Amino acid sequence: LYPNPTNLGLVTIASSKNEQISIRVFDMLGKQVKKEILKSNLLNVLDLNPGLYIIQITQNGFFTTKKLMIN
């Protein structure tokens, strides 16, 4: 997940597999603010306000959770 922190509006999600990536973005209160299925490895975050977010990344039945800071 880079660049992190970001102010560019796009975040790249690095993956060794070439499969769809399901993304869920939560604010620090636990409210889901974005849900998307990516065809590429780029996530558009222009619609998110500056702050700290938790991103749940799911691909091929496996998931991981990362923090993302938007400036």
mmCIF file with all atom_site columns, C-alpha atoms in Angstrom:
data_model
loop_
_atom_site.group_PDB
_atom_site.id
_atom_site.type_symbol
_atom_site.label_atom_id
_atom_site.label_alt_id
_atom_site.label_comp_id
_atom_site.label_asym_id
_atom_site.label_entity_id
_atom_site.label_seq_id
_atom_site.pdbx_PDB_ins_code
_atom_site.Cartn_x
_atom_site.Cartn_y
_atom_site.Cartn_z
_atom_site.occupancy
_atom_site.B_iso_or_equiv
_atom_site.pdbx_formal_charge
_atom_site.auth_seq_id
_atom_site.auth_comp_id
_atom_site.auth_asym_id
_atom_site.auth_atom_id
_atom_site.pdbx_PDB_model_num
ATOM 1  C CA . LEU A 1 1  ? 0.000   0.000   0.000   1.00 0.00 ? 1  LEU A CA 1
ATOM 2  C CA . TYR A 1 2  ? 1.854   3.071   -1.211  1.00 0.00 ? 2  TYR A CA 1
ATOM 3  C CA . PRO A 1 3  ? 2.347   5.957   -1.083  1.00 0.00 ? 3  PRO A CA 1
ATOM 4  C CA . ASN A 1 4  ? 1.383   6.067   2.557   1.00 0.00 ? 4  ASN A CA 1
ATOM 5  C CA . PRO A 1 5  ? 0.765   8.768   3.745   1.00 0.00 ? 5  PRO A CA 1
ATOM 6  C CA . THR A 1 6  ? -0.661  10.203  0.546   1.00 0.00 ? 6  THR A CA 1
ATOM 7  C CA . ASN A 1 7  ? -2.114  13.390  -0.830  1.00 0.00 ? 7  ASN A CA 1
ATOM 8  C CA . LEU A 1 8  ? -2.066  12.276  -4.490  1.00 0.00 ? 8  LEU A CA 1
ATOM 9  C CA . GLY A 1 9  ? -5.605  10.878  -4.723  1.00 0.00 ? 9  GLY A CA 1
ATOM 10 C CA . LEU A 1 10 ? -4.445  7.407   -5.793  1.00 0.00 ? 10 LEU A CA 1
ATOM 11 C CA . VAL A 1 11 ? -2.955  4.572   -3.769  1.00 0.00 ? 11 VAL A CA 1
ATOM 12 C CA . THR A 1 12 ? -1.241  1.537   -5.287  1.00 0.00 ? 12 THR A CA 1
ATOM 13 C CA . ILE A 1 13 ? -1.960  -1.850  -3.729  1.00 0.00 ? 13 ILE A CA 1
ATOM 14 C CA . ALA A 1 14 ? 0.925   -4.198  -4.445  1.00 0.00 ? 14 ALA A CA 1
ATOM 15 C CA . SER A 1 15 ? -0.062  -7.796  -5.143  1.00 0.00 ? 15 SER A CA 1
ATOM 16 C CA . SER A 1 16 ? 1.783   -10.738 -6.633  1.00 0.00 ? 16 SER A CA 1
ATOM 17 C CA . LYS A 1 17 ? -1.462  -12.142 -8.037  1.00 0.00 ? 17 LYS A CA 1
ATOM 18 C CA . ASN A 1 18 ? -3.287  -10.749 -11.051 1.00 0.00 ? 18 ASN A CA 1
ATOM 19 C CA . GLU A 1 19 ? -6.815  -11.178 -9.632  1.00 0.00 ? 19 GLU A CA 1
ATOM 20 C CA . GLN A 1 20 ? -9.585  -8.842  -8.524  1.00 0.00 ? 20 GLN A CA 1
ATOM 21 C CA . ILE A 1 21 ? -8.995  -7.006  -5.272  1.00 0.00 ? 21 ILE A CA 1
ATOM 22 C CA . SER A 1 22 ? -11.910 -6.197  -2.973  1.00 0.00 ? 22 SER A CA 1
ATOM 23 C CA . ILE A 1 23 ? -11.421 -3.094  -0.832  1.00 0.00 ? 23 ILE A CA 1
ATOM 24 C CA . ARG A 1 24 ? -13.316 -1.876  2.222   1.00 0.00 ? 24 ARG A CA 1
ATOM 25 C CA . VAL A 1 25 ? -12.259 1.412   3.814   1.00 0.00 ? 25 VAL A CA 1
ATOM 26 C CA . PHE A 1 26 ? -13.239 2.314   7.389   1.00 0.00 ? 26 PHE A CA 1
ATOM 27 C CA . ASP A 1 27 ? -12.803 5.553   9.292   1.00 0.00 ? 27 ASP A CA 1
ATOM 28 C CA . MET A 1 28 ? -11.387 5.521   12.822  1.00 0.00 ? 28 MET A CA 1
ATOM 29 C CA . LEU A 1 29 ? -14.891 5.195   14.293  1.00 0.00 ? 29 LEU A CA 1
ATOM 30 C CA . GLY A 1 30 ? -15.365 1.918   12.407  1.00 0.00 ? 30 GLY A CA 1
ATOM 31 C CA . LYS A 1 31 ? -17.818 3.294   9.852   1.00 0.00 ? 31 LYS A CA 1
ATOM 32 C CA . GLN A 1 32 ? -17.394 1.903   6.343   1.00 0.00 ? 32 GLN A CA 1
ATOM 33 C CA . VAL A 1 33 ? -16.777 4.865   4.042   1.00 0.00 ? 33 VAL A CA 1
ATOM 34 C CA . LYS A 1 34 ? -15.869 3.080   0.801   1.00 0.00 ? 34 LYS A CA 1
ATOM 35 C CA . LYS A 1 35 ? -16.311 -0.330  -0.783  1.00 0.00 ? 35 LYS A CA 1
ATOM 36 C CA . GLU A 1 36 ? -14.914 -1.185  -4.178  1.00 0.00 ? 36 GLU A CA 1
ATOM 37 C CA . ILE A 1 37 ? -13.760 -4.053  -6.365  1.00 0.00 ? 37 ILE A CA 1
ATOM 38 C CA . LEU A 1 38 ? -10.599 -3.108  -8.222  1.00 0.00 ? 38 LEU A CA 1
ATOM 39 C CA . LYS A 1 39 ? -9.759  -4.374  -11.678 1.00 0.00 ? 39 LYS A CA 1
ATOM 40 C CA . SER A 1 40 ? -6.265  -2.895  -11.401 1.00 0.00 ? 40 SER A CA 1
ATOM 41 C CA . ASN A 1 41 ? -4.112  -2.224  -8.367  1.00 0.00 ? 41 ASN A CA 1
ATOM 42 C CA . LEU A 1 42 ? -5.025  1.486   -8.068  1.00 0.00 ? 42 LEU A CA 1
ATOM 43 C CA . LEU A 1 43 ? -7.468  2.774   -5.441  1.00 0.00 ? 43 LEU A CA 1
ATOM 44 C CA . ASN A 1 44 ? -8.942  6.250   -5.903  1.00 0.00 ? 44 ASN A CA 1
ATOM 45 C CA . VAL A 1 45 ? -9.059  8.064   -2.540  1.00 0.00 ? 45 VAL A CA 1
ATOM 46 C CA . LEU A 1 46 ? -9.922  11.563  -3.809  1.00 0.00 ? 46 LEU A CA 1
ATOM 47 C CA . ASP A 1 47 ? -13.361 11.330  -2.182  1.00 0.00 ? 47 ASP A CA 1
ATOM 48 C CA . LEU A 1 48 ? -11.915 10.706  1.302   1.00 0.00 ? 48 LEU A CA 1
ATOM 49 C CA . ASN A 1 49 ? -11.204 13.521  3.743   1.00 0.00 ? 49 ASN A CA 1
ATOM 50 C CA . PRO A 1 50 ? -7.745  13.905  5.280   1.00 0.00 ? 50 PRO A CA 1
ATOM 51 C CA . GLY A 1 51 ? -7.255  11.562  8.230   1.00 0.00 ? 51 GLY A CA 1
ATOM 52 C CA . LEU A 1 52 ? -6.420  8.006   9.248   1.00 0.00 ? 52 LEU A CA 1
ATOM 53 C CA . TYR A 1 53 ? -8.284  5.065   7.702   1.00 0.00 ? 53 TYR A CA 1
ATOM 54 C CA . ILE A 1 54 ? -8.259  1.288   8.007   1.00 0.00 ? 54 ILE A CA 1
ATOM 55 C CA . ILE A 1 55 ? -8.291  -0.612  4.712   1.00 0.00 ? 55 ILE A CA 1
ATOM 56 C CA . GLN A 1 56 ? -9.365  -4.245  4.463   1.00 0.00 ? 56 GLN A CA 1
ATOM 57 C CA . ILE A 1 57 ? -7.914  -5.833  1.324   1.00 0.00 ? 57 ILE A CA 1
ATOM 58 C CA . THR A 1 58 ? -9.375  -9.152  0.151   1.00 0.00 ? 58 THR A CA 1
ATOM 59 C CA . GLN A 1 59 ? -8.031  -11.200 -2.740  1.00 0.00 ? 59 GLN A CA 1
ATOM 60 C CA . ASN A 1 60 ? -8.581  -14.861 -3.605  1.00 0.00 ? 60 ASN A CA 1
ATOM 61 C CA . GLY A 1 61 ? -10.239 -15.597 -0.226  1.00 0.00 ? 61 GLY A CA 1
ATOM 62 C CA . PHE A 1 62 ? -7.436  -14.090 1.862   1.00 0.00 ? 62 PHE A CA 1
ATOM 63 C CA . PHE A 1 63 ? -7.532  -10.702 3.541   1.00 0.00 ? 63 PHE A CA 1
ATOM 64 C CA . THR A 1 64 ? -5.249  -8.272  5.286   1.00 0.00 ? 64 THR A CA 1
ATOM 65 C CA . THR A 1 65 ? -5.798  -4.999  7.090   1.00 0.00 ? 65 THR A CA 1
ATOM 66 C CA . LYS A 1 66 ? -3.655  -1.879  6.641   1.00 0.00 ? 66 LYS A CA 1
ATOM 67 C CA . LYS A 1 67 ? -3.672  1.695   7.902   1.00 0.00 ? 67 LYS A CA 1
ATOM 68 C CA . LEU A 1 68 ? -3.764  4.560   5.411   1.00 0.00 ? 68 LEU A CA 1
ATOM 69 C CA . MET A 1 69 ? -3.050  8.205   6.192   1.00 0.00 ? 69 MET A CA 1
ATOM 70 C CA . ILE A 1 70 ? -4.469  10.825  3.844   1.00 0.00 ? 70 ILE A CA 1
ATOM 71 C CA . ASN A 1 71 ? -2.969  14.308  4.159   1.00 0.00 ? 71 ASN A CA 1
#
